[in-house]
Each structure stands twice: as structure tokens, then as C-alpha cells.
């Protein structure tokens, strides 16, 4: 009976292909920029054991605008190439499907009739969510409207999600407008179909795999570049996402490692200050982060796959960290950390 807000992280895309993950992107960027002087400080950080995000953090002031633009292009092109491999499979509903499909279908099916909207936030650049929703008949909007090139207009996007029917309670007849059940998708780090053109942000699906030279990709590069791009080019989406977080009464984070404070700090504040439930489902999460999350409220549940010796996870089991219990519960032969299994077995979807 609560307004839930799902947050989908990189882990949901990696479930289809590990190349969607940060380690693979790190390797690809290294190959492209290895001989460029501005990459030297990043490379030094990587060789010192830092992650790509850590190595790029704070380098914004030392990178030229041209290099920043290339970062966005190379990152967007890389993700788009992998995305293309799964597009037709997802749209034609061939196995395997995107892991969040069942959860979205279940939550949308339980939306209140008066205002049936489900806010969804993702930090992913790919379009796996859009493909899954389209294939399964789930209406969705990102706030962009228009034809082949779309611009941001939230009010117009909402008007396009009205359904008109005869008012049977009115003797004179007439029509009444009802909102159709829909997903309001906030891609807070940009998207492979999002670009900057003539100083304005547009969406164009035709350009996902390659845009004209005069058009710049609008994706947030990891590290310091990520926050910069979010703050400058994606303010409409960010402000609406923040509003959705303020309105939500419960949260579920899937495949997210809590490495982007600018995205999740408002969620954790809602959990702490308003006792909102938070369910975290991911294959692996740092023990220190699990401990921090459990401090944030009395209604925080964390579901992960147990770690084995050597750092790998036992995907066949689920370790459940429950409110009020010091020690986790291990469920054998259950993959409830996988949101597809969670939606089927816990939500009955």
C-alpha cells in the first residue's frame, strides 16, 4: 500500500553481459586513451589499485573540454555497441530477459487507479529498461516528447498518458480523462539516446550508435566527470528524480553498490528521517556498506549472495540481513538477491 520507488544500478545490466560493468569500461577507456598525456594521472591511479571511479575523481580541472567530450563519446559508443546486441532479443521477448522485468510488471500491476504512476531511477546509460517495458506493454516516459528528436517537456509528456472514456455517471454523457498506468523513468546519468544539440538536450533513438559530428553525447563519465555532467546537462531529470524521491514512501535498490552519494543520499535521508522501508538486492555488496545501511533505519533489508573464499559469491544462496537481527540469515537454494526471483517468490509476480 506504499508508493515504492525502484532504483536500478549497473548490476542489473551486468546480469545480461559483464561488459556493461565498470571493469570492462575501464579496460576499454584505457585502450583508447593510453597514449594521451591527460590519461597519465588516471593510469597512475589505476596502477596504484584504485577503481576507475576513484582514479577519475577530482581530475575534472585537469582535463580539457575536448577530452571531456571524447570521454562522453567513447563511453556512449561503447555502451551503445553492447546495448545493440540485446535490443532485438529483448523487444521480441527472447530469453534471457532483463532481470528487472518481472518486478516492474508486478509493481505496475498494483498501482492505485487514481494516480497509477511508478517512479523509477536508474544510473545506467543503456536502454534495457525501455526495451523490457515496450516488449511487455508497460507505458513509460522519460519526460521527453516530440518526433524523431524529442525535447524535455514534463507536462506534455503527462498529457500523452491520458486515456479518454465515456462518463457513465453523467446523464449528458461526455468524456473523462484518466491517467494510464505508467513508469516515469529518470535516467540520472544520461542515456545512449540522449544528446546536446544547439545548446539543448534532446533524445533521438536513431543516433544511439552514432550521431552527427555537431551533436554531443549526453552521458556522465565516471568519477568527477560524472557529477559535473549530471549537474550541468541533466538538471530537468535530476530535479524530477529528487521530487520522486521526496514523494516515495518506500525504496528498493537493485544491483546498486551505493557508490554515487549524489544519487542515493536523499533516499537514505528519507529512510532515516521518515522510517521508510528500504530493500537492497544485489549479488555483492561491501560489508562496510552493508553495516552503514543497517544503521540508517529499522526497516532496512539487505539481500546478497554469500561471499566465498577468494572473493567470489555463492549465487545459489541468499544472505539476508534483517532489521533487529545482529546476524544474517542464510537461505540455501534461494536466489532472492536476484530481483526476478524476489518478485516471483515474495511478491507473487
mmCIF file of C-alpha atoms in Angstrom:
data_model
loop_
_atom_site.group_PDB
_atom_site.id
_atom_site.type_symbol
_atom_site.label_atom_id
_atom_site.label_comp_id
_atom_site.label_asym_id
_atom_site.label_seq_id
_atom_site.Cartn_x
_atom_site.Cartn_y
_atom_site.Cartn_z
ATOM 1 C CA UNK A 1 0.000 0.000 0.000
ATOM 2 C CA UNK A 2 3.006 2.301 -0.256
ATOM 3 C CA UNK A 3 4.388 4.291 -3.151
ATOM 4 C CA UNK A 4 7.550 2.360 -3.969
ATOM 5 C CA UNK A 5 10.496 3.747 -5.911
ATOM 6 C CA UNK A 6 12.859 1.215 -7.551
ATOM 7 C CA UNK A 7 16.481 2.210 -8.194
ATOM 8 C CA UNK A 8 18.282 0.077 -10.801
ATOM 9 C CA UNK A 9 22.086 0.059 -10.788
ATOM 10 C CA UNK A 10 24.747 -1.363 -13.086
ATOM 11 C CA UNK A 11 24.335 -4.867 -11.689
ATOM 12 C CA UNK A 12 21.000 -5.259 -13.473
ATOM 13 C CA UNK A 13 22.688 -4.677 -16.840
ATOM 14 C CA UNK A 14 25.701 -6.823 -15.971
ATOM 15 C CA UNK A 15 23.250 -9.661 -15.373
ATOM 16 C CA UNK A 16 22.907 -9.814 -19.168
ATOM 17 C CA UNK A 17 26.526 -9.052 -20.054
ATOM 18 C CA UNK A 18 29.505 -8.248 -17.786
ATOM 19 C CA UNK A 19 30.736 -5.751 -20.374
ATOM 20 C CA UNK A 20 28.111 -3.332 -19.097
ATOM 21 C CA UNK A 21 30.098 -3.136 -15.854
ATOM 22 C CA UNK A 22 32.730 -0.644 -14.757
ATOM 23 C CA UNK A 23 35.751 -3.002 -15.019
ATOM 24 C CA UNK A 24 35.081 -3.583 -18.721
ATOM 25 C CA UNK A 25 34.560 0.140 -19.346
ATOM 26 C CA UNK A 26 37.819 0.838 -17.531
ATOM 27 C CA UNK A 27 39.684 -1.543 -19.823
ATOM 28 C CA UNK A 28 38.108 -0.005 -22.922
ATOM 29 C CA UNK A 29 38.898 3.583 -21.928
ATOM 30 C CA UNK A 30 42.457 2.560 -21.155
ATOM 31 C CA UNK A 31 42.927 1.192 -24.663
ATOM 32 C CA UNK A 32 41.531 4.345 -26.272
ATOM 33 C CA UNK A 33 43.335 6.957 -24.157
ATOM 34 C CA UNK A 34 46.535 5.113 -23.245
ATOM 35 C CA UNK A 35 48.829 7.363 -25.308
ATOM 36 C CA UNK A 36 47.247 10.679 -24.313
ATOM 37 C CA UNK A 37 49.045 12.846 -21.702
ATOM 38 C CA UNK A 38 45.835 13.630 -19.813
ATOM 39 C CA UNK A 39 45.259 9.926 -19.194
ATOM 40 C CA UNK A 40 48.573 9.598 -17.354
ATOM 41 C CA UNK A 41 47.213 10.663 -13.955
ATOM 42 C CA UNK A 42 44.258 8.321 -14.330
ATOM 43 C CA UNK A 43 46.512 5.453 -15.344
ATOM 44 C CA UNK A 44 48.729 6.110 -12.326
ATOM 45 C CA UNK A 45 45.720 5.791 -10.060
ATOM 46 C CA UNK A 46 44.627 2.556 -11.705
ATOM 47 C CA UNK A 47 48.103 1.069 -11.330
ATOM 48 C CA UNK A 48 48.023 2.060 -7.644
ATOM 49 C CA UNK A 49 44.945 -0.123 -7.178
ATOM 50 C CA UNK A 50 42.206 2.483 -7.481
ATOM 51 C CA UNK A 51 38.967 1.794 -9.312
ATOM 52 C CA UNK A 52 38.117 3.773 -12.439
ATOM 53 C CA UNK A 53 35.745 5.966 -10.435
ATOM 54 C CA UNK A 54 38.418 6.678 -7.827
ATOM 55 C CA UNK A 55 41.111 7.346 -10.423
ATOM 56 C CA UNK A 56 38.900 9.790 -12.310
ATOM 57 C CA UNK A 57 37.660 11.531 -9.159
ATOM 58 C CA UNK A 58 38.989 15.046 -8.931
ATOM 59 C CA UNK A 59 40.581 15.068 -12.382
ATOM 60 C CA UNK A 60 37.944 17.361 -13.887
ATOM 61 C CA UNK A 61 40.030 20.524 -13.546
ATOM 62 C CA UNK A 62 42.934 18.899 -15.360
ATOM 63 C CA UNK A 63 41.040 17.665 -18.394
ATOM 64 C CA UNK A 64 40.400 19.824 -21.428
ATOM 65 C CA UNK A 65 36.876 20.317 -22.746
ATOM 66 C CA UNK A 66 37.850 18.348 -25.837
ATOM 67 C CA UNK A 67 38.959 15.391 -23.701
ATOM 68 C CA UNK A 68 35.779 15.529 -21.627
ATOM 69 C CA UNK A 69 33.747 15.456 -24.825
ATOM 70 C CA UNK A 70 35.747 12.468 -26.079
ATOM 71 C CA UNK A 71 35.184 10.679 -22.765
ATOM 72 C CA UNK A 72 31.447 11.032 -23.245
ATOM 73 C CA UNK A 73 31.589 9.920 -26.873
ATOM 74 C CA UNK A 74 33.795 6.887 -26.222
ATOM 75 C CA UNK A 75 31.712 5.842 -23.196
ATOM 76 C CA UNK A 76 28.416 6.272 -25.045
ATOM 77 C CA UNK A 77 29.637 4.467 -28.167
ATOM 78 C CA UNK A 78 30.951 1.584 -26.081
ATOM 79 C CA UNK A 79 27.702 1.065 -24.161
ATOM 80 C CA UNK A 80 25.622 1.510 -27.324
ATOM 81 C CA UNK A 81 27.529 -1.265 -29.103
ATOM 82 C CA UNK A 82 26.746 -3.731 -26.300
ATOM 83 C CA UNK A 83 23.183 -2.470 -25.948
ATOM 84 C CA UNK A 84 22.601 -3.168 -29.649
ATOM 85 C CA UNK A 85 23.406 -6.857 -29.127
ATOM 86 C CA UNK A 86 20.424 -7.241 -26.760
ATOM 87 C CA UNK A 87 17.909 -4.779 -28.211
ATOM 88 C CA UNK A 88 16.106 -7.104 -30.627
ATOM 89 C CA UNK A 89 16.245 -10.033 -28.229
ATOM 90 C CA UNK A 90 14.511 -8.031 -25.502
ATOM 91 C CA UNK A 91 11.980 -6.429 -27.839
ATOM 92 C CA UNK A 92 10.951 -9.845 -29.218
ATOM 93 C CA UNK A 93 10.894 -11.339 -25.696
ATOM 94 C CA UNK A 94 13.529 -13.986 -26.309
ATOM 95 C CA UNK A 95 15.365 -15.459 -23.320
ATOM 96 C CA UNK A 96 17.156 -14.313 -21.342
ATOM 97 C CA UNK A 97 15.180 -11.202 -20.476
ATOM 98 C CA UNK A 98 16.312 -8.178 -18.484
ATOM 99 C CA UNK A 99 16.322 -9.093 -14.804
ATOM 100 C CA UNK A 100 14.034 -6.280 -13.623
ATOM 101 C CA UNK A 101 11.133 -7.061 -15.954
ATOM 102 C CA UNK A 102 9.081 -9.180 -13.556
ATOM 103 C CA UNK A 103 9.499 -6.682 -10.710
ATOM 104 C CA UNK A 104 8.297 -3.757 -12.828
ATOM 105 C CA UNK A 105 5.317 -5.706 -14.147
ATOM 106 C CA UNK A 106 4.343 -6.671 -10.610
ATOM 107 C CA UNK A 107 4.638 -3.152 -9.195
ATOM 108 C CA UNK A 108 2.808 -1.550 -12.127
ATOM 109 C CA UNK A 109 0.017 -4.106 -11.775
ATOM 110 C CA UNK A 110 -0.582 -2.944 -8.204
ATOM 111 C CA UNK A 111 -0.612 0.800 -8.787
ATOM 112 C CA UNK A 112 -3.586 2.761 -7.393
ATOM 113 C CA UNK A 113 -6.241 3.575 -10.006
ATOM 114 C CA UNK A 114 -6.409 7.252 -9.059
ATOM 115 C CA UNK A 115 -2.802 8.037 -9.954
ATOM 116 C CA UNK A 116 -1.148 4.914 -11.383
ATOM 117 C CA UNK A 117 2.460 6.007 -11.759
ATOM 118 C CA UNK A 118 5.655 4.232 -10.750
ATOM 119 C CA UNK A 119 8.770 6.381 -10.483
ATOM 120 C CA UNK A 120 11.941 4.514 -11.465
ATOM 121 C CA UNK A 121 15.516 5.812 -11.207
ATOM 122 C CA UNK A 122 18.484 4.283 -12.981
ATOM 123 C CA UNK A 123 22.134 5.268 -13.187
ATOM 124 C CA UNK A 124 22.594 3.140 -16.324
ATOM 125 C CA UNK A 125 23.224 4.592 -19.778
ATOM 126 C CA UNK A 126 21.761 1.645 -21.701
ATOM 127 C CA UNK A 127 18.132 1.259 -22.796
ATOM 128 C CA UNK A 128 17.421 -2.206 -21.406
ATOM 129 C CA UNK A 129 14.598 -0.878 -19.229
ATOM 130 C CA UNK A 130 12.926 0.822 -22.196
ATOM 131 C CA UNK A 131 13.175 -2.357 -24.279
ATOM 132 C CA UNK A 132 11.707 -4.502 -21.493
ATOM 133 C CA UNK A 133 8.812 -2.108 -20.872
ATOM 134 C CA UNK A 134 7.995 -1.825 -24.569
ATOM 135 C CA UNK A 135 8.082 -5.598 -25.081
ATOM 136 C CA UNK A 136 5.714 -6.237 -22.169
ATOM 137 C CA UNK A 137 3.226 -3.459 -22.819
ATOM 138 C CA UNK A 138 4.270 -1.169 -19.963
ATOM 139 C CA UNK A 139 3.785 2.516 -20.760
ATOM 140 C CA UNK A 140 6.771 4.675 -19.862
ATOM 141 C CA UNK A 141 8.083 8.201 -20.210
ATOM 142 C CA UNK A 142 11.415 9.919 -19.639
ATOM 143 C CA UNK A 143 9.862 13.387 -19.885
ATOM 144 C CA UNK A 144 10.964 13.935 -23.475
ATOM 145 C CA UNK A 145 8.328 14.488 -26.173
ATOM 146 C CA UNK A 146 8.343 15.055 -29.918
ATOM 147 C CA UNK A 147 9.064 13.125 -33.087
ATOM 148 C CA UNK A 148 12.404 11.773 -34.251
ATOM 149 C CA UNK A 149 14.140 14.259 -31.935
ATOM 150 C CA UNK A 150 12.450 14.810 -28.587
ATOM 151 C CA UNK A 151 12.900 17.638 -26.079
ATOM 152 C CA UNK A 152 12.135 17.815 -22.360
ATOM 153 C CA UNK A 153 8.564 18.804 -21.520
ATOM 154 C CA UNK A 154 7.244 17.050 -18.456
ATOM 155 C CA UNK A 155 3.715 18.449 -18.648
ATOM 156 C CA UNK A 156 3.326 17.480 -22.310
ATOM 157 C CA UNK A 157 4.646 14.003 -21.522
ATOM 158 C CA UNK A 158 1.947 13.588 -18.871
ATOM 159 C CA UNK A 159 -0.750 14.780 -21.290
ATOM 160 C CA UNK A 160 0.295 11.999 -23.647
ATOM 161 C CA UNK A 161 -0.503 9.437 -20.949
ATOM 162 C CA UNK A 162 -4.220 10.199 -20.701
ATOM 163 C CA UNK A 163 -6.998 7.787 -21.642
ATOM 164 C CA UNK A 164 -10.410 9.197 -22.526
ATOM 165 C CA UNK A 165 -13.614 7.262 -21.821
ATOM 166 C CA UNK A 166 -17.342 7.958 -21.598
ATOM 167 C CA UNK A 167 -18.554 9.396 -18.287
ATOM 168 C CA UNK A 168 -21.324 6.954 -17.453
ATOM 169 C CA UNK A 169 -22.273 8.849 -14.289
ATOM 170 C CA UNK A 170 -23.225 11.893 -16.325
ATOM 171 C CA UNK A 171 -26.673 11.792 -17.990
ATOM 172 C CA UNK A 172 -25.403 14.006 -20.777
ATOM 173 C CA UNK A 173 -22.525 11.708 -21.497
ATOM 174 C CA UNK A 174 -19.224 13.373 -22.281
ATOM 175 C CA UNK A 175 -15.691 12.207 -21.829
ATOM 176 C CA UNK A 176 -13.467 11.974 -18.792
ATOM 177 C CA UNK A 177 -9.683 11.670 -18.813
ATOM 178 C CA UNK A 178 -7.920 9.034 -16.756
ATOM 179 C CA UNK A 179 -4.204 8.532 -16.277
ATOM 180 C CA UNK A 180 -2.971 5.252 -17.721
ATOM 181 C CA UNK A 181 -0.646 3.114 -15.590
ATOM 182 C CA UNK A 182 2.881 4.208 -16.471
ATOM 183 C CA UNK A 183 6.512 4.189 -15.460
ATOM 184 C CA UNK A 184 8.225 7.541 -15.020
ATOM 185 C CA UNK A 185 11.835 6.715 -15.840
ATOM 186 C CA UNK A 186 14.598 9.036 -14.638
ATOM 187 C CA UNK A 187 17.969 8.301 -16.275
ATOM 188 C CA UNK A 188 20.029 10.499 -13.986
ATOM 189 C CA UNK A 189 23.406 9.817 -15.632
ATOM 190 C CA UNK A 190 22.146 10.354 -19.150
ATOM 191 C CA UNK A 191 21.430 7.803 -21.847
ATOM 192 C CA UNK A 192 22.867 6.448 -25.081
ATOM 193 C CA UNK A 193 19.943 8.073 -26.934
ATOM 194 C CA UNK A 194 20.426 11.489 -25.277
ATOM 195 C CA UNK A 195 22.450 14.308 -26.821
ATOM 196 C CA UNK A 196 23.231 18.004 -26.662
ATOM 197 C CA UNK A 197 22.300 19.822 -29.869
ATOM 198 C CA UNK A 198 22.352 23.600 -30.355
ATOM 199 C CA UNK A 199 22.695 24.060 -26.606
ATOM 200 C CA UNK A 200 19.631 21.972 -25.728
ATOM 201 C CA UNK A 201 19.217 18.400 -24.604
ATOM 202 C CA UNK A 202 17.396 16.020 -26.953
ATOM 203 C CA UNK A 203 16.584 12.333 -27.249
ATOM 204 C CA UNK A 204 16.973 10.577 -30.596
ATOM 205 C CA UNK A 205 16.877 6.791 -30.876
ATOM 206 C CA UNK A 206 18.280 6.954 -34.432
ATOM 207 C CA UNK A 207 21.583 8.296 -33.104
ATOM 208 C CA UNK A 208 22.230 5.763 -30.344
ATOM 209 C CA UNK A 209 25.010 4.047 -32.280
ATOM 210 C CA UNK A 210 26.397 7.163 -33.922
ATOM 211 C CA UNK A 211 25.419 10.828 -34.102
ATOM 212 C CA UNK A 212 26.427 13.718 -36.410
ATOM 213 C CA UNK A 213 29.690 15.465 -35.530
ATOM 214 C CA UNK A 214 27.767 18.573 -34.453
ATOM 215 C CA UNK A 215 25.909 16.599 -31.765
ATOM 216 C CA UNK A 216 27.499 15.605 -28.446
ATOM 217 C CA UNK A 217 26.578 12.566 -26.391
ATOM 218 C CA UNK A 218 24.964 13.285 -23.043
ATOM 219 C CA UNK A 219 26.265 10.604 -20.701
ATOM 220 C CA UNK A 220 28.008 11.206 -17.407
ATOM 221 C CA UNK A 221 31.534 9.815 -17.392
ATOM 222 C CA UNK A 222 32.571 8.076 -14.120
ATOM 223 C CA UNK A 223 34.346 9.909 -11.317
ATOM 224 C CA UNK A 224 34.472 13.683 -11.096
ATOM 225 C CA UNK A 225 33.155 13.978 -14.653
ATOM 226 C CA UNK A 226 30.003 12.126 -13.670
ATOM 227 C CA UNK A 227 28.767 14.653 -11.147
ATOM 228 C CA UNK A 228 29.731 17.534 -13.424
ATOM 229 C CA UNK A 229 27.672 16.163 -16.295
ATOM 230 C CA UNK A 230 24.714 15.384 -14.045
ATOM 231 C CA UNK A 231 24.761 18.862 -12.559
ATOM 232 C CA UNK A 232 25.059 20.722 -15.861
ATOM 233 C CA UNK A 233 23.308 18.757 -18.577
ATOM 234 C CA UNK A 234 20.693 16.738 -16.761
ATOM 235 C CA UNK A 235 19.062 19.153 -14.329
ATOM 236 C CA UNK A 236 15.488 18.571 -15.521
ATOM 237 C CA UNK A 237 15.776 14.838 -14.971
ATOM 238 C CA UNK A 238 17.634 15.271 -11.678
ATOM 239 C CA UNK A 239 15.076 17.702 -10.252
ATOM 240 C CA UNK A 240 12.167 15.404 -11.162
ATOM 241 C CA UNK A 241 14.031 12.403 -9.740
ATOM 242 C CA UNK A 242 14.594 14.311 -6.481
ATOM 243 C CA UNK A 243 10.905 15.137 -6.322
ATOM 244 C CA UNK A 244 10.028 11.482 -6.879
ATOM 245 C CA UNK A 245 12.335 10.511 -4.012
ATOM 246 C CA UNK A 246 10.618 13.041 -1.749
ATOM 247 C CA UNK A 247 7.213 11.594 -2.624
ATOM 248 C CA UNK A 248 8.189 7.920 -2.284
ATOM 249 C CA UNK A 249 7.205 6.007 0.837
ATOM 250 C CA UNK A 250 9.468 3.003 0.282
ATOM 251 C CA UNK A 251 12.528 2.138 -1.778
ATOM 252 C CA UNK A 252 14.076 -0.892 -3.434
ATOM 253 C CA UNK A 253 17.653 -0.732 -4.768
ATOM 254 C CA UNK A 254 18.661 -3.426 -7.241
ATOM 255 C CA UNK A 255 22.184 -4.106 -8.481
ATOM 256 C CA UNK A 256 23.460 -0.866 -6.973
ATOM 257 C CA UNK A 257 26.691 -0.550 -4.995
ATOM 258 C CA UNK A 258 25.943 2.836 -3.355
ATOM 259 C CA UNK A 259 28.966 4.481 -4.952
ATOM 260 C CA UNK A 260 27.152 7.650 -6.068
ATOM 261 C CA UNK A 261 26.192 9.720 -2.998
ATOM 262 C CA UNK A 262 24.689 12.442 -5.186
ATOM 263 C CA UNK A 263 22.067 9.877 -6.235
ATOM 264 C CA UNK A 264 21.255 7.984 -3.044
ATOM 265 C CA UNK A 265 21.799 10.470 -0.220
ATOM 266 C CA UNK A 266 18.182 11.693 -0.429
ATOM 267 C CA UNK A 267 16.922 8.091 -0.335
ATOM 268 C CA UNK A 268 18.915 7.307 2.794
ATOM 269 C CA UNK A 269 17.747 10.561 4.379
ATOM 270 C CA UNK A 270 14.131 9.506 3.780
ATOM 271 C CA UNK A 271 14.886 6.120 5.324
ATOM 272 C CA UNK A 272 16.462 7.703 8.409
ATOM 273 C CA UNK A 273 14.087 10.595 8.964
ATOM 274 C CA UNK A 274 10.769 9.058 7.910
ATOM 275 C CA UNK A 275 11.371 5.385 8.685
ATOM 276 C CA UNK A 276 10.754 4.435 5.045
ATOM 277 C CA UNK A 277 11.379 0.786 4.198
ATOM 278 C CA UNK A 278 14.455 0.052 2.069
ATOM 279 C CA UNK A 279 15.087 -3.295 0.383
ATOM 280 C CA UNK A 280 18.530 -3.764 -1.178
ATOM 281 C CA UNK A 281 19.029 -6.644 -3.611
ATOM 282 C CA UNK A 282 22.392 -7.215 -5.252
ATOM 283 C CA UNK A 283 24.773 -10.070 -5.877
ATOM 284 C CA UNK A 284 27.617 -8.488 -3.943
ATOM 285 C CA UNK A 285 27.956 -5.508 -1.615
ATOM 286 C CA UNK A 286 30.900 -4.426 0.516
ATOM 287 C CA UNK A 287 30.474 -5.494 4.175
ATOM 288 C CA UNK A 288 31.243 -1.939 5.310
ATOM 289 C CA UNK A 289 28.400 -0.603 3.167
ATOM 290 C CA UNK A 290 26.010 -3.245 4.497
ATOM 291 C CA UNK A 291 26.870 -2.161 8.027
ATOM 292 C CA UNK A 292 26.298 1.509 7.153
ATOM 293 C CA UNK A 293 22.947 0.800 5.529
ATOM 294 C CA UNK A 294 21.736 -1.126 8.561
ATOM 295 C CA UNK A 295 22.351 1.957 10.704
ATOM 296 C CA UNK A 296 20.040 4.070 8.569
ATOM 297 C CA UNK A 297 16.725 2.722 9.791
ATOM 298 C CA UNK A 298 14.739 -0.008 11.470
ATOM 299 C CA UNK A 299 13.187 -1.147 8.192
ATOM 300 C CA UNK A 300 16.276 -1.848 6.092
ATOM 301 C CA UNK A 301 16.644 -5.270 4.486
ATOM 302 C CA UNK A 302 19.774 -6.289 2.563
ATOM 303 C CA UNK A 303 19.822 -9.409 0.369
ATOM 304 C CA UNK A 304 23.141 -10.530 -1.152
ATOM 305 C CA UNK A 305 24.829 -13.701 -2.350
ATOM 306 C CA UNK A 306 27.241 -15.009 0.335
ATOM 307 C CA UNK A 307 30.935 -14.421 -0.295
ATOM 308 C CA UNK A 308 33.187 -17.441 -0.651
ATOM 309 C CA UNK A 309 36.906 -17.748 -0.089
ATOM 310 C CA UNK A 310 38.748 -15.886 -2.810
ATOM 311 C CA UNK A 311 36.132 -13.145 -3.103
ATOM 312 C CA UNK A 312 33.589 -14.931 -5.285
ATOM 313 C CA UNK A 313 29.918 -15.267 -4.413
ATOM 314 C CA UNK A 314 27.751 -18.333 -3.991
ATOM 315 C CA UNK A 315 24.961 -17.403 -6.407
ATOM 316 C CA UNK A 316 22.780 -20.326 -5.303
ATOM 317 C CA UNK A 317 22.213 -18.890 -1.817
ATOM 318 C CA UNK A 318 20.937 -15.674 -0.286
ATOM 319 C CA UNK A 319 22.245 -13.956 2.824
ATOM 320 C CA UNK A 320 19.506 -11.848 4.391
ATOM 321 C CA UNK A 321 20.339 -9.009 6.780
ATOM 322 C CA UNK A 322 17.112 -8.347 8.670
ATOM 323 C CA UNK A 323 16.061 -5.447 10.911
ATOM 324 C CA UNK A 324 16.602 -6.175 14.586
ATOM 325 C CA UNK A 325 18.850 -9.181 13.965
ATOM 326 C CA UNK A 326 22.589 -8.915 14.509
ATOM 327 C CA UNK A 327 23.484 -11.907 12.363
ATOM 328 C CA UNK A 328 22.304 -12.566 8.806
ATOM 329 C CA UNK A 329 20.134 -15.498 7.802
ATOM 330 C CA UNK A 330 21.455 -17.750 5.030
ATOM 331 C CA UNK A 331 18.840 -19.273 2.728
ATOM 332 C CA UNK A 332 20.106 -22.314 0.834
ATOM 333 C CA UNK A 333 18.998 -22.835 -2.763
ATOM 334 C CA UNK A 334 17.322 -19.415 -2.902
ATOM 335 C CA UNK A 335 18.359 -16.545 -5.181
ATOM 336 C CA UNK A 336 16.275 -13.810 -3.566
ATOM 337 C CA UNK A 337 19.119 -11.325 -4.105
ATOM 338 C CA UNK A 338 18.061 -11.597 -7.770
ATOM 339 C CA UNK A 339 15.061 -9.275 -8.187
ATOM 340 C CA UNK A 340 13.459 -11.602 -10.734
ATOM 341 C CA UNK A 341 13.343 -14.408 -8.151
ATOM 342 C CA UNK A 342 12.320 -11.918 -5.436
ATOM 343 C CA UNK A 343 9.373 -10.646 -7.494
ATOM 344 C CA UNK A 344 8.196 -14.206 -8.191
ATOM 345 C CA UNK A 345 8.574 -15.720 -4.738
ATOM 346 C CA UNK A 346 7.970 -12.780 -2.418
ATOM 347 C CA UNK A 347 5.634 -10.551 -4.437
ATOM 348 C CA UNK A 348 3.895 -13.364 -6.323
ATOM 349 C CA UNK A 349 4.613 -11.715 -9.669
#
